[in-house]
mmCIF file of C-alpha atoms in Angstrom:
data_model
loop_
_atom_site.group_PDB
_atom_site.id
_atom_site.type_symbol
_atom_site.label_atom_id
_atom_site.label_comp_id
_atom_site.label_asym_id
_atom_site.label_seq_id
_atom_site.Cartn_x
_atom_site.Cartn_y
_atom_site.Cartn_z
ATOM 1 C CA MET A 208 -16.772 -5.528 -2.319
ATOM 2 C CA ALA A 209 -15.030 -3.459 0.362
ATOM 3 C CA SER A 210 -16.113 0.035 1.201
ATOM 4 C CA ALA A 211 -14.096 2.552 3.170
ATOM 5 C CA THR A 212 -15.880 4.336 5.965
ATOM 6 C CA MET A 213 -14.734 6.452 8.869
ATOM 7 C CA ALA A 214 -15.294 3.455 11.165
ATOM 8 C CA GLY A 215 -13.205 1.090 9.051
ATOM 9 C CA ILE A 216 -13.514 -1.427 6.275
ATOM 10 C CA HIS A 217 -16.501 -3.715 5.893
ATOM 11 C CA ILE A 218 -15.879 -7.034 4.191
ATOM 12 C CA ALA A 219 -18.421 -9.828 4.331
ATOM 13 C CA GLY A 220 -19.708 -8.817 7.747
ATOM 14 C CA GLU A 221 -16.282 -8.088 9.258
ATOM 15 C CA ASP A 222 -15.543 -4.740 10.900
ATOM 16 C CA LEU A 223 -11.847 -3.947 10.829
ATOM 17 C CA THR A 224 -11.562 -0.695 12.703
ATOM 18 C CA MET A 225 -7.903 0.200 13.156
ATOM 19 C CA PRO A 226 -8.337 3.900 12.358
ATOM 20 C CA VAL A 227 -5.337 4.548 10.159
ATOM 21 C CA THR A 228 -4.966 7.511 7.848
ATOM 22 C CA LEU A 229 -3.133 7.670 4.534
ATOM 23 C CA GLN A 230 0.091 9.625 4.171
ATOM 24 C CA MET A 231 2.250 10.056 1.085
ATOM 25 C CA ILE A 232 6.024 9.864 1.375
ATOM 26 C CA ASP A 233 8.084 11.260 -1.471
ATOM 27 C CA HIS A 234 11.832 11.867 -1.643
ATOM 28 C CA ALA A 235 11.577 15.381 -0.150
ATOM 29 C CA ARG A 236 9.566 14.171 2.836
ATOM 30 C CA TRP A 237 11.943 11.239 3.338
ATOM 31 C CA GLN A 238 14.895 13.610 3.453
ATOM 32 C CA SER A 239 13.286 16.176 5.744
ATOM 33 C CA ASP A 240 11.581 13.962 8.350
ATOM 34 C CA GLU A 241 13.717 11.664 10.497
ATOM 35 C CA GLN A 242 10.689 9.838 11.953
ATOM 36 C CA VAL A 243 9.487 8.990 8.433
ATOM 37 C CA ARG A 244 12.922 7.502 7.665
ATOM 38 C CA ILE A 245 12.887 5.475 10.884
ATOM 39 C CA ASP A 246 9.313 4.211 10.444
ATOM 40 C CA LEU A 247 9.583 3.295 6.765
ATOM 41 C CA SER A 248 12.861 1.514 7.376
ATOM 42 C CA ARG A 249 11.329 -0.482 10.245
ATOM 43 C CA ILE A 250 8.327 -1.449 8.127
ATOM 44 C CA TYR A 251 10.449 -2.894 5.335
ATOM 45 C CA HIS A 252 13.046 -4.453 7.644
ATOM 46 C CA GLU A 253 10.183 -6.557 9.028
ATOM 47 C CA ALA A 254 9.124 -7.711 5.555
ATOM 48 C CA PRO A 255 10.023 -11.255 4.551
ATOM 49 C CA LEU A 256 13.251 -10.938 2.543
ATOM 50 C CA GLU A 257 11.796 -12.774 -0.452
ATOM 51 C CA ARG A 258 9.152 -10.033 -0.770
ATOM 52 C CA LEU A 259 11.675 -7.309 -1.598
ATOM 53 C CA PRO A 260 13.921 -7.120 -4.686
ATOM 54 C CA ALA A 261 16.779 -5.555 -2.670
ATOM 55 C CA ALA A 262 17.872 -4.914 0.900
ATOM 56 C CA PRO A 263 15.192 -2.822 2.672
ATOM 57 C CA ASP A 264 17.064 0.493 2.839
ATOM 58 C CA ASP A 265 18.345 0.127 -0.739
ATOM 59 C CA PHE A 266 14.807 -0.722 -1.891
ATOM 60 C CA ILE A 267 13.386 2.410 -0.238
ATOM 61 C CA GLN A 268 16.105 4.795 -1.392
ATOM 62 C CA SER A 269 16.250 3.542 -4.984
ATOM 63 C CA ASN A 270 12.495 3.881 -5.417
ATOM 64 C CA LEU A 271 12.356 7.356 -3.891
ATOM 65 C CA SER A 272 15.331 8.446 -6.028
ATOM 66 C CA ALA A 273 13.486 7.147 -9.105
ATOM 67 C CA GLY A 274 10.586 9.508 -8.327
ATOM 68 C CA HIS A 275 8.223 6.908 -6.865
ATOM 69 C CA ARG A 276 6.542 7.345 -3.528
ATOM 70 C CA PHE A 277 5.433 5.256 -0.628
ATOM 71 C CA CYS A 278 1.917 5.471 0.743
ATOM 72 C CA SER A 279 1.721 4.725 4.420
ATOM 73 C CA ALA A 280 -0.828 3.790 7.033
ATOM 74 C CA PHE A 281 -0.412 6.267 9.876
ATOM 75 C CA PHE A 282 -1.606 5.539 13.423
ATOM 76 C CA ASN A 283 -0.680 7.066 16.805
ATOM 77 C CA ASP A 284 2.039 9.285 15.303
ATOM 78 C CA ARG A 285 3.767 6.365 13.556
ATOM 79 C CA HIS A 286 3.777 4.855 10.085
ATOM 80 C CA ILE A 287 2.771 1.220 10.612
ATOM 81 C CA GLY A 288 2.316 -0.019 7.063
ATOM 82 C CA ALA A 289 3.342 1.060 3.583
ATOM 83 C CA LEU A 290 3.206 0.231 -0.079
ATOM 84 C CA LEU A 291 5.140 1.387 -3.112
ATOM 85 C CA CYS A 292 3.240 3.580 -5.587
ATOM 86 C CA GLU A 293 4.457 4.183 -9.147
ATOM 87 C CA ASP A 294 2.570 6.788 -11.212
ATOM 88 C CA ASP A 295 2.658 6.524 -15.006
ATOM 89 C CA GLY A 296 0.314 9.489 -15.529
ATOM 90 C CA GLU A 297 -2.726 7.284 -16.148
ATOM 91 C CA SER A 298 -2.578 4.724 -13.368
ATOM 92 C CA TRP A 299 -0.962 4.045 -10.026
ATOM 93 C CA SER A 300 0.794 0.734 -9.780
ATOM 94 C CA ILE A 301 0.899 -0.336 -6.142
ATOM 95 C CA SER A 302 3.058 -3.122 -4.776
ATOM 96 C CA ARG A 303 5.248 -4.276 -1.897
ATOM 97 C CA CYS A 304 2.612 -3.780 0.788
ATOM 98 C CA CYS A 305 4.029 -4.450 4.238
ATOM 99 C CA VAL A 306 2.693 -3.910 7.761
ATOM 100 C CA ARG A 307 4.702 -3.768 10.984
ATOM 101 C CA GLN A 308 4.635 -7.105 12.796
ATOM 102 C CA ALA A 309 3.052 -5.631 15.936
ATOM 103 C CA THR A 310 0.019 -4.400 13.969
ATOM 104 C CA ARG A 311 -0.553 -7.304 11.566
ATOM 105 C CA ARG A 312 -3.921 -9.085 11.514
ATOM 106 C CA ARG A 313 -5.730 -5.870 12.505
ATOM 107 C CA GLY A 314 -6.899 -4.756 9.088
ATOM 108 C CA VAL A 315 -4.088 -2.263 8.447
ATOM 109 C CA GLY A 316 -3.257 -3.612 4.971
ATOM 110 C CA THR A 317 -6.932 -3.784 4.047
ATOM 111 C CA ARG A 318 -7.517 -0.225 5.221
ATOM 112 C CA LEU A 319 -4.423 1.002 3.389
ATOM 113 C CA MET A 320 -5.662 -0.580 0.149
ATOM 114 C CA ALA A 321 -9.137 0.922 0.603
ATOM 115 C CA LEU A 322 -7.710 4.378 1.292
ATOM 116 C CA MET A 323 -5.514 4.066 -1.800
ATOM 117 C CA SER A 324 -8.542 3.251 -3.948
ATOM 118 C CA LEU A 325 -10.301 6.384 -2.677
ATOM 119 C CA GLU A 326 -7.196 8.519 -3.247
ATOM 120 C CA ALA A 327 -6.721 7.119 -6.767
ATOM 121 C CA ALA A 328 -10.353 7.821 -7.649
ATOM 122 C CA ALA A 329 -10.011 11.400 -6.369
ATOM 123 C CA ALA A 330 -6.862 11.840 -8.488
ATOM 124 C CA GLY A 331 -8.497 10.288 -11.569
ATOM 125 C CA ARG A 332 -6.040 7.393 -11.630
ATOM 126 C CA LEU A 333 -6.678 3.709 -12.201
ATOM 127 C CA LEU A 334 -5.265 1.596 -9.382
ATOM 128 C CA VAL A 335 -3.333 -1.476 -10.574
ATOM 129 C CA VAL A 336 -1.857 -4.255 -8.479
ATOM 130 C CA PRO A 337 0.753 -6.023 -10.649
ATOM 131 C CA CYS A 338 0.722 -9.834 -10.572
ATOM 132 C CA GLN A 339 4.493 -10.077 -10.217
ATOM 133 C CA GLY A 340 5.452 -11.191 -6.733
ATOM 134 C CA LEU A 341 1.912 -11.808 -5.473
ATOM 135 C CA THR A 342 1.291 -14.822 -3.285
ATOM 136 C CA VAL A 343 -1.971 -16.762 -3.226
ATOM 137 C CA ALA A 344 -2.823 -14.959 0.039
ATOM 138 C CA ASP A 345 -2.190 -11.585 -1.654
ATOM 139 C CA GLU A 346 -4.485 -12.511 -4.533
ATOM 140 C CA LEU A 347 -7.175 -13.625 -2.098
ATOM 141 C CA LEU A 348 -6.990 -10.315 -0.208
ATOM 142 C CA ILE A 349 -7.186 -8.125 -3.302
ATOM 143 C CA SER A 350 -10.017 -10.259 -4.695
ATOM 144 C CA ARG A 351 -11.923 -9.750 -1.427
ATOM 145 C CA LEU A 352 -11.409 -6.013 -1.877
ATOM 146 C CA GLY A 353 -13.137 -6.116 -5.269
ATOM 147 C CA TYR A 354 -10.169 -6.338 -7.630
ATOM 148 C CA ILE A 355 -10.305 -8.539 -10.697
ATOM 149 C CA ARG A 356 -7.552 -9.814 -12.924
ATOM 150 C CA ASP A 357 -6.859 -7.704 -16.020
ATOM 151 C CA PRO A 358 -4.606 -9.655 -18.418
ATOM 152 C CA ALA A 359 -4.010 -6.532 -20.519
ATOM 153 C CA ARG A 360 -2.274 -4.918 -17.535
ATOM 154 C CA ASP A 361 -0.777 -8.127 -16.127
ATOM 155 C CA GLY A 362 -2.358 -7.268 -12.826
ATOM 156 C CA PHE A 363 -5.522 -6.675 -10.878
ATOM 157 C CA VAL A 364 -7.752 -3.604 -11.150
ATOM 158 C CA LEU A 365 -10.693 -2.487 -9.056
ATOM 159 C CA ALA A 366 -14.008 -3.661 -10.534
ATOM 160 C CA GLN A 367 -17.071 -1.453 -10.341
ATOM 161 C CA ASP A 368 -20.558 -2.708 -11.178
ATOM 162 C CA GLY A 369 -19.098 -5.882 -12.688
ATOM 163 C CA MET A 370 -16.860 -3.945 -15.044
ATOM 164 C CA VAL A 371 -13.153 -3.216 -14.862
ATOM 165 C CA ASN A 372 -12.588 0.392 -13.797
ATOM 166 C CA ARG A 373 -10.525 1.877 -16.649
#
């Protein structure tokens, strides 16, 4: 199971140390910060088209207008990765994780997921990764991070001590 530390994420002896921090982007922040708009747009424009349900800018704007937020990996004054977070009051459903091409394969997505699990725990929310749209590689990554399939939620949830964290 992964554990977040200040030095990075530790998975099966690996040390992935890209020191990103977590930032939340809601509609107000999107509107007020031009660099956030530029960075988030770049992140999703680099996503494979089949991974998004709409054109990148439409995808971002429609989700922010619906009251959802994006959680981003922030490094060297830039947002380099993001995922969509939908809050139903009990759980956070996270999806559409994407990392800028220049920073892929450096543990950014793994770190972002670990930081989200810490943030969700602090907020008293269950973190759910819906099955819809996941590739085999996605399922492998979230399994390595300690998530297990929860058929009742049609997704994956973080397991703790062999039990599903509810």
